[in-house]
Each structure stands twice: as C-alpha cells, then as structure tokens.
Amino acid sequence: MNRVPAAVVPAAHGSWTREPAGWRADPYTAALTTGQGPLYLRSREGGVVPLGVERWCAAPDAADRTVIARCEGTVLDIGCGPGRFVTALALAGYRTLGIDVSTAAVHRTVRHGGAALVRSVFEPLPREGWWNTALLVDGNIGIGGDPDALLTRTADVVAPGGLLIAEVADGDVDERLDVCVDDGRSDHTHGGHGPAGQGRARADDGGFFPWARLGARALVRHARATGRWSRQAAWELEGRTFVALRRKRERPAPSLPGPVPPPSG
C-alpha cells in the first residue's frame, strides 16, 4: 500500500481548533514531551479519569494490536495523540493519517515517522468519504461531548461499507460532562482542547470543555440512532473494551478518484 507523506499542516487561520499560544506549556503538552504522567480529565464535580500517557507514548501493546489487526485499507486515526497507531500502521504498510489539534502531539507523530495534520475531525479533511477505517481509541468517542454528532461526522469521512473501531468505557455508561486537563500537581485548573485535542475549550470558563463517556451498549445505541452504522463486533483485552461498527451502504459507492495529492492546509 502507498503511504501518505508525513506532514504537519495547521488548521485554518482563525479556526477554534488552533492551539492557543498559552496552551503550549499545559499539562498535556508537558506529558507528551516527557512521555509520563500523571494526567487526568477532571470534571466540574471533581471526579477524575486517569489518562494513559505512558501507554500512549509507548509502542502498541497487545490490546492495541487487536485494533491494528482489524484495520482495513486506508486508516484515519481521529485524535491520534503522540501517534503510536499511525506509526505502527505505516510500518505495516497501511496508508494512514492521524489528526489532532495538539501541535505537540502531531509533531511527535511526525518525528516518529507518521503522517499527521493539526486538524479537528469537524473541519474539512483529506479524502473525505474515502477512508476505509477510522479509529476513535483511548476514549476519543468523547470528542466534542456529542456522540451523535461525532458518529454522524465520522460516517461522512468513512467510505460506504467502511469500518469504525472505537474504544469504550467499562460498564453501561452514557454520560456528558465538562472536563479540564489536570496533572494533579497544582490547585488551579488547566484549560485546553483535551487529550485528544478535538473538543472546544471555553476560554471564559476555567478551561472546561465538553466530553462524553460511553460504554459498549451506549455506543451501539447511538450508532444505530444515526441510521448510518451497524454493529459488527466487540471484544475485550487487558481491561479495555472495543467495538467495531460498519458504515451502511446507503448509496452506491462512487468510483475511486484519480491520484491523491499530499495533505495540504
């Protein structure tokens, strides 16, 4: 398979997905720089969800490899973070692109040999409607705090008959919450776009941004509600749960266009 050329392309000028200058020293960026936590998503109510920074910055583990083994054709990693899936898939010969609004995450992905863009899933993307597989792992089904909107948008990006692999929370969870990124080392909160970089922070609201948490049953329920996805499989390994969805062929797939240019802003 041909590979997408490695590139770092910023979002359009003025877009809310651009990384604020003051966020370049936030806890998420610092954690990516060192490859170490601790790092959390902290809700307004004070609850915390630990983030696996060390795992994200390492080579794919056994659970990750079950995801890689199920990928088909071209792969878009939504909220790619430091890029372990992007680089592993590229080495395996897949045509793969990661997107993330964190500049630090995208630069780390490219340094390790992956192709990545500074981009939100809700912005225009290269090859929309032609990706064979999309990934929403490491809790990225929470992006934007609106699973229906995210699943609908992902269906626009993936080709008819394409695959979405999502990692979900344990148990029967279906919740919306406002969170901020926190390293647990100070009393003040840290704003930003979140660990996967796709949600919009509220600059006047203490850095909190909308997020969602879904279990497997909730994900399938929301996916079916869009009318564009059907459940294909679910599996667990090492305490992590994944669900594969198949995009319905609601219209005939058009023929593949001509040569694909490199990603551009």
mmCIF file of C-alpha atoms in Angstrom:
data_model
loop_
_atom_site.group_PDB
_atom_site.id
_atom_site.type_symbol
_atom_site.label_atom_id
_atom_site.label_comp_id
_atom_site.label_asym_id
_atom_site.label_seq_id
_atom_site.Cartn_x
_atom_site.Cartn_y
_atom_site.Cartn_z
ATOM 1 C CA MET A 1 0.000 0.000 0.000
ATOM 2 C CA ASN A 2 1.129 3.559 -0.673
ATOM 3 C CA ARG A 3 1.731 5.714 2.356
ATOM 4 C CA VAL A 4 0.585 9.249 2.986
ATOM 5 C CA PRO A 5 3.613 11.587 3.052
ATOM 6 C CA ALA A 6 4.464 12.734 6.564
ATOM 7 C CA ALA A 7 3.287 16.285 7.079
ATOM 8 C CA VAL A 8 2.311 18.774 9.741
ATOM 9 C CA VAL A 9 -0.363 21.143 8.492
ATOM 10 C CA PRO A 10 -2.054 23.665 10.804
ATOM 11 C CA ALA A 11 -5.759 24.301 10.863
ATOM 12 C CA ALA A 12 -7.079 27.298 9.002
ATOM 13 C CA HIS A 13 -6.261 30.710 10.433
ATOM 14 C CA GLY A 14 -8.815 31.821 12.975
ATOM 15 C CA SER A 15 -10.281 28.383 13.499
ATOM 16 C CA TRP A 16 -11.223 27.498 17.069
ATOM 17 C CA THR A 17 -9.180 24.341 16.747
ATOM 18 C CA ARG A 18 -5.874 26.208 16.593
ATOM 19 C CA GLU A 19 -3.751 25.682 19.670
ATOM 20 C CA PRO A 20 -3.603 28.869 21.779
ATOM 21 C CA ALA A 21 -0.100 30.156 22.467
ATOM 22 C CA GLY A 22 -0.723 29.920 26.192
ATOM 23 C CA TRP A 23 -1.539 26.226 25.899
ATOM 24 C CA ARG A 24 1.911 25.199 24.709
ATOM 25 C CA ALA A 25 3.038 24.702 28.322
ATOM 26 C CA ASP A 26 -0.153 22.983 29.519
ATOM 27 C CA PRO A 27 -0.046 19.616 31.337
ATOM 28 C CA TYR A 28 -0.939 17.616 28.226
ATOM 29 C CA THR A 29 1.891 19.093 26.174
ATOM 30 C CA ALA A 30 4.302 18.615 29.070
ATOM 31 C CA ALA A 31 3.228 14.984 29.431
ATOM 32 C CA LEU A 32 3.771 14.329 25.725
ATOM 33 C CA THR A 33 7.207 15.899 25.936
ATOM 34 C CA THR A 34 8.309 13.639 28.785
ATOM 35 C CA GLY A 35 6.162 10.624 27.892
ATOM 36 C CA GLN A 36 4.996 10.479 31.515
ATOM 37 C CA GLY A 37 2.002 11.416 33.657
ATOM 38 C CA PRO A 38 0.220 11.756 35.878
ATOM 39 C CA LEU A 39 -2.549 13.303 33.799
ATOM 40 C CA TYR A 40 -6.308 13.304 34.283
ATOM 41 C CA LEU A 41 -9.578 14.543 32.926
ATOM 42 C CA ARG A 42 -11.241 16.260 35.869
ATOM 43 C CA SER A 43 -14.950 17.046 35.834
ATOM 44 C CA ARG A 44 -16.608 20.073 37.394
ATOM 45 C CA GLU A 45 -17.836 17.811 40.159
ATOM 46 C CA GLY A 46 -14.288 16.766 40.980
ATOM 47 C CA GLY A 47 -14.317 13.273 39.516
ATOM 48 C CA VAL A 48 -11.188 12.225 37.651
ATOM 49 C CA VAL A 49 -10.438 9.869 34.773
ATOM 50 C CA PRO A 50 -6.746 8.839 34.579
ATOM 51 C CA LEU A 51 -5.153 9.229 31.166
ATOM 52 C CA GLY A 52 -2.647 6.623 29.993
ATOM 53 C CA VAL A 53 0.127 8.929 28.811
ATOM 54 C CA GLU A 54 2.867 6.324 29.253
ATOM 55 C CA ARG A 55 0.870 3.820 27.191
ATOM 56 C CA TRP A 56 0.095 6.399 24.508
ATOM 57 C CA CYS A 57 3.783 7.245 24.131
ATOM 58 C CA ALA A 58 4.946 3.613 24.016
ATOM 59 C CA ALA A 59 4.778 1.022 21.266
ATOM 60 C CA PRO A 60 1.348 -0.602 20.721
ATOM 61 C CA ASP A 61 0.518 -3.165 23.402
ATOM 62 C CA ALA A 62 -1.402 -6.407 22.990
ATOM 63 C CA ALA A 63 -4.803 -4.688 23.130
ATOM 64 C CA ASP A 64 -3.690 -2.091 20.588
ATOM 65 C CA ARG A 65 -2.523 -4.843 18.281
ATOM 66 C CA THR A 66 -6.042 -6.306 18.171
ATOM 67 C CA VAL A 67 -7.172 -2.952 16.763
ATOM 68 C CA ILE A 68 -4.364 -2.870 14.208
ATOM 69 C CA ALA A 69 -5.178 -6.416 13.109
ATOM 70 C CA ARG A 70 -8.765 -5.408 12.288
ATOM 71 C CA CYS A 71 -7.909 -2.285 10.264
ATOM 72 C CA GLU A 72 -8.812 -2.339 6.590
ATOM 73 C CA GLY A 73 -7.329 -0.367 3.703
ATOM 74 C CA THR A 74 -6.656 3.310 4.391
ATOM 75 C CA VAL A 75 -6.831 4.361 8.054
ATOM 76 C CA LEU A 76 -7.699 7.707 9.673
ATOM 77 C CA ASP A 77 -6.776 7.977 13.373
ATOM 78 C CA ILE A 78 -9.038 10.650 14.886
ATOM 79 C CA GLY A 79 -7.364 12.264 17.891
ATOM 80 C CA CYS A 80 -4.111 10.451 17.172
ATOM 81 C CA GLY A 81 -2.210 11.890 20.154
ATOM 82 C CA PRO A 82 1.501 11.010 20.016
ATOM 83 C CA GLY A 83 0.813 8.653 17.131
ATOM 84 C CA ARG A 84 1.506 5.083 18.191
ATOM 85 C CA PHE A 85 -1.226 3.730 15.908
ATOM 86 C CA VAL A 86 -0.259 5.960 12.987
ATOM 87 C CA THR A 87 3.389 4.934 13.065
ATOM 88 C CA ALA A 88 2.688 1.233 13.650
ATOM 89 C CA LEU A 89 0.188 1.101 10.806
ATOM 90 C CA ALA A 90 2.562 2.944 8.482
ATOM 91 C CA LEU A 91 5.308 0.448 9.266
ATOM 92 C CA ALA A 92 2.858 -2.334 8.453
ATOM 93 C CA GLY A 93 2.265 -0.790 5.029
ATOM 94 C CA TYR A 94 -1.093 0.878 5.587
ATOM 95 C CA ARG A 95 -1.848 4.276 4.112
ATOM 96 C CA THR A 96 -2.516 6.108 7.377
ATOM 97 C CA LEU A 97 -3.152 9.660 8.560
ATOM 98 C CA GLY A 98 -3.525 10.995 12.097
ATOM 99 C CA ILE A 99 -5.358 14.185 13.034
ATOM 100 C CA ASP A 100 -5.162 16.087 16.294
ATOM 101 C CA VAL A 101 -5.432 19.749 17.231
ATOM 102 C CA SER A 102 -2.493 19.442 19.619
ATOM 103 C CA THR A 103 0.589 20.684 17.797
ATOM 104 C CA ALA A 104 2.814 18.807 20.253
ATOM 105 C CA ALA A 105 1.007 15.540 19.512
ATOM 106 C CA VAL A 106 1.243 15.990 15.759
ATOM 107 C CA HIS A 107 4.928 16.911 15.873
ATOM 108 C CA ARG A 108 5.663 13.834 17.973
ATOM 109 C CA THR A 109 3.781 11.647 15.498
ATOM 110 C CA VAL A 110 5.751 13.032 12.567
ATOM 111 C CA ARG A 111 9.079 12.728 14.401
ATOM 112 C CA HIS A 112 8.362 9.024 14.787
ATOM 113 C CA GLY A 113 7.652 8.555 11.094
ATOM 114 C CA GLY A 114 3.873 9.003 10.908
ATOM 115 C CA ALA A 115 1.780 11.351 8.783
ATOM 116 C CA ALA A 116 -0.366 13.767 10.771
ATOM 117 C CA LEU A 117 -2.262 17.034 10.449
ATOM 118 C CA VAL A 118 -3.152 19.652 13.044
ATOM 119 C CA ARG A 119 -6.849 19.366 12.379
ATOM 120 C CA SER A 120 -10.203 18.738 14.059
ATOM 121 C CA VAL A 121 -12.452 15.957 12.852
ATOM 122 C CA PHE A 122 -15.138 18.622 12.391
ATOM 123 C CA GLU A 123 -13.007 20.537 9.880
ATOM 124 C CA PRO A 124 -12.512 19.594 6.216
ATOM 125 C CA LEU A 125 -10.211 16.581 5.901
ATOM 126 C CA PRO A 126 -8.244 14.976 3.070
ATOM 127 C CA ARG A 127 -10.048 12.141 1.246
ATOM 128 C CA GLU A 128 -13.391 12.675 2.957
ATOM 129 C CA GLY A 129 -15.693 9.783 2.209
ATOM 130 C CA TRP A 130 -12.845 7.506 1.083
ATOM 131 C CA TRP A 131 -11.229 6.265 4.324
ATOM 132 C CA ASN A 132 -11.719 2.538 4.774
ATOM 133 C CA THR A 133 -11.154 2.591 8.550
ATOM 134 C CA ALA A 134 -11.458 5.268 11.233
ATOM 135 C CA LEU A 135 -10.155 4.930 14.785
ATOM 136 C CA LEU A 136 -11.596 6.511 17.926
ATOM 137 C CA VAL A 137 -9.454 4.877 20.608
ATOM 138 C CA ASP A 138 -8.218 5.998 24.050
ATOM 139 C CA GLY A 139 -11.621 7.450 24.925
ATOM 140 C CA ASN A 140 -11.902 9.588 21.796
ATOM 141 C CA ILE A 141 -15.564 8.692 21.377
ATOM 142 C CA GLY A 142 -15.911 11.521 23.913
ATOM 143 C CA ILE A 143 -14.706 14.181 21.468
ATOM 144 C CA GLY A 144 -16.989 17.209 21.474
ATOM 145 C CA GLY A 145 -19.324 15.832 24.134
ATOM 146 C CA ASP A 146 -21.904 14.847 21.488
ATOM 147 C CA PRO A 147 -21.609 11.204 20.360
ATOM 148 C CA ASP A 148 -24.394 11.531 17.793
ATOM 149 C CA ALA A 149 -22.654 14.444 16.082
ATOM 150 C CA LEU A 150 -19.292 12.666 16.169
ATOM 151 C CA LEU A 151 -20.680 9.410 14.791
ATOM 152 C CA THR A 152 -22.510 11.275 12.043
ATOM 153 C CA ARG A 153 -19.403 13.214 11.111
ATOM 154 C CA THR A 154 -17.294 10.046 11.110
ATOM 155 C CA ALA A 155 -19.802 8.426 8.760
ATOM 156 C CA ASP A 156 -19.221 11.334 6.363
ATOM 157 C CA VAL A 157 -15.462 10.724 6.470
ATOM 158 C CA VAL A 158 -15.523 6.934 6.095
ATOM 159 C CA ALA A 159 -16.343 5.243 2.807
ATOM 160 C CA PRO A 160 -19.634 3.333 2.436
ATOM 161 C CA GLY A 161 -19.023 -0.090 3.917
ATOM 162 C CA GLY A 162 -16.074 1.284 5.885
ATOM 163 C CA LEU A 163 -15.121 0.437 9.436
ATOM 164 C CA LEU A 164 -15.052 2.422 12.684
ATOM 165 C CA ILE A 165 -13.185 0.972 15.663
ATOM 166 C CA ALA A 166 -13.930 2.720 18.945
ATOM 167 C CA GLU A 167 -12.651 2.112 22.454
ATOM 168 C CA VAL A 168 -15.362 2.455 25.086
ATOM 169 C CA ALA A 169 -15.663 2.812 28.845
ATOM 170 C CA ASP A 170 -16.317 -0.088 31.175
ATOM 171 C CA GLY A 171 -19.911 -0.858 32.096
ATOM 172 C CA ASP A 172 -23.205 0.637 30.972
ATOM 173 C CA VAL A 173 -22.051 4.266 30.802
ATOM 174 C CA ASP A 174 -23.677 7.081 28.830
ATOM 175 C CA GLU A 175 -22.797 10.478 30.227
ATOM 176 C CA ARG A 176 -21.984 14.038 29.185
ATOM 177 C CA LEU A 177 -19.723 16.159 31.315
ATOM 178 C CA ASP A 178 -17.497 19.196 31.270
ATOM 179 C CA VAL A 179 -13.864 18.385 31.976
ATOM 180 C CA CYS A 180 -10.451 20.020 32.091
ATOM 181 C CA VAL A 181 -6.969 18.561 31.767
ATOM 182 C CA ASP A 182 -5.253 18.342 35.133
ATOM 183 C CA ASP A 183 -1.886 16.987 36.219
ATOM 184 C CA GLY A 184 -2.849 16.759 39.889
ATOM 185 C CA ARG A 185 0.142 18.877 40.868
ATOM 186 C CA SER A 186 -1.475 22.250 41.438
ATOM 187 C CA ASP A 187 -4.646 23.770 42.810
ATOM 188 C CA HIS A 188 -5.617 25.608 39.633
ATOM 189 C CA THR A 189 -7.120 24.019 36.526
ATOM 190 C CA HIS A 190 -5.570 23.936 33.114
ATOM 191 C CA GLY A 191 -7.582 24.668 30.004
ATOM 192 C CA GLY A 192 -7.104 23.384 26.515
ATOM 193 C CA HIS A 193 -8.556 21.101 23.921
ATOM 194 C CA GLY A 194 -8.282 17.866 25.884
ATOM 195 C CA PRO A 195 -6.121 14.784 25.491
ATOM 196 C CA ALA A 196 -7.318 14.025 22.007
ATOM 197 C CA GLY A 197 -7.433 17.651 21.051
ATOM 198 C CA GLN A 198 -10.798 17.815 19.283
ATOM 199 C CA GLY A 199 -13.169 19.425 21.796
ATOM 200 C CA ARG A 200 -13.530 23.182 22.093
ATOM 201 C CA ALA A 201 -12.395 24.705 25.390
ATOM 202 C CA ARG A 202 -14.431 27.537 26.830
ATOM 203 C CA ALA A 203 -11.841 30.224 27.355
ATOM 204 C CA ASP A 204 -14.005 32.142 29.816
ATOM 205 C CA ASP A 205 -15.000 29.063 31.776
ATOM 206 C CA GLY A 206 -11.877 27.883 33.553
ATOM 207 C CA GLY A 207 -10.676 25.782 30.641
ATOM 208 C CA PHE A 208 -13.530 23.267 30.838
ATOM 209 C CA PHE A 209 -14.689 21.641 27.618
ATOM 210 C CA PRO A 210 -17.481 19.178 26.735
ATOM 211 C CA TRP A 211 -16.696 15.469 26.795
ATOM 212 C CA ALA A 212 -18.637 12.207 26.767
ATOM 213 C CA ARG A 213 -18.165 8.710 28.113
ATOM 214 C CA LEU A 214 -19.895 5.724 26.526
ATOM 215 C CA GLY A 215 -19.944 2.032 27.274
ATOM 216 C CA ALA A 216 -20.368 -0.556 24.537
ATOM 217 C CA ARG A 217 -24.155 -0.732 24.720
ATOM 218 C CA ALA A 218 -24.491 3.049 24.656
ATOM 219 C CA LEU A 219 -22.163 3.347 21.676
ATOM 220 C CA VAL A 220 -24.174 0.828 19.659
ATOM 221 C CA ARG A 221 -27.403 2.581 20.631
ATOM 222 C CA HIS A 222 -26.122 5.980 19.474
ATOM 223 C CA ALA A 223 -24.614 4.492 16.330
ATOM 224 C CA ARG A 224 -27.906 2.889 15.331
ATOM 225 C CA ALA A 225 -29.761 6.129 16.069
ATOM 226 C CA THR A 226 -27.762 7.885 13.358
ATOM 227 C CA GLY A 227 -29.077 5.357 10.848
ATOM 228 C CA ARG A 228 -25.626 5.048 9.314
ATOM 229 C CA TRP A 229 -23.824 2.385 11.327
ATOM 230 C CA SER A 230 -24.367 -1.247 12.230
ATOM 231 C CA ARG A 231 -22.572 -3.211 14.920
ATOM 232 C CA GLN A 232 -20.003 -5.667 13.625
ATOM 233 C CA ALA A 233 -18.032 -6.903 16.631
ATOM 234 C CA ALA A 234 -16.957 -6.220 20.202
ATOM 235 C CA TRP A 235 -14.026 -7.561 22.193
ATOM 236 C CA GLU A 236 -12.062 -7.064 25.384
ATOM 237 C CA LEU A 237 -8.410 -7.474 26.271
ATOM 238 C CA GLU A 238 -6.317 -6.380 29.232
ATOM 239 C CA GLY A 239 -9.203 -4.463 30.774
ATOM 240 C CA ARG A 240 -10.002 -2.497 27.608
ATOM 241 C CA THR A 241 -13.148 -2.795 25.503
ATOM 242 C CA PHE A 242 -13.525 -2.116 21.774
ATOM 243 C CA VAL A 243 -16.469 -2.014 19.407
ATOM 244 C CA ALA A 244 -16.301 -2.233 15.606
ATOM 245 C CA LEU A 245 -19.063 -0.554 13.582
ATOM 246 C CA ARG A 246 -19.680 -0.899 9.861
ATOM 247 C CA ARG A 247 -20.910 2.070 7.860
ATOM 248 C CA LYS A 248 -24.074 1.221 5.960
ATOM 249 C CA ARG A 249 -24.113 1.467 2.184
ATOM 250 C CA GLU A 250 -26.968 3.930 1.983
ATOM 251 C CA ARG A 251 -25.939 4.859 -1.542
ATOM 252 C CA PRO A 252 -23.742 3.201 -4.175
ATOM 253 C CA ALA A 253 -20.042 3.843 -3.612
ATOM 254 C CA PRO A 254 -18.608 6.067 -6.378
ATOM 255 C CA SER A 255 -15.521 5.029 -8.256
ATOM 256 C CA LEU A 256 -12.204 5.983 -6.684
ATOM 257 C CA PRO A 257 -10.902 9.337 -7.969
ATOM 258 C CA GLY A 258 -7.513 9.869 -9.571
ATOM 259 C CA PRO A 259 -4.154 10.302 -7.816
ATOM 260 C CA VAL A 260 -4.419 11.694 -4.295
ATOM 261 C CA PRO A 261 -2.322 14.806 -3.629
ATOM 262 C CA PRO A 262 -0.355 15.135 -0.381
ATOM 263 C CA PRO A 263 -2.327 16.673 2.544
ATOM 264 C CA SER A 264 -2.458 20.430 2.414
ATOM 265 C CA GLY A 265 -3.827 23.202 4.578
#
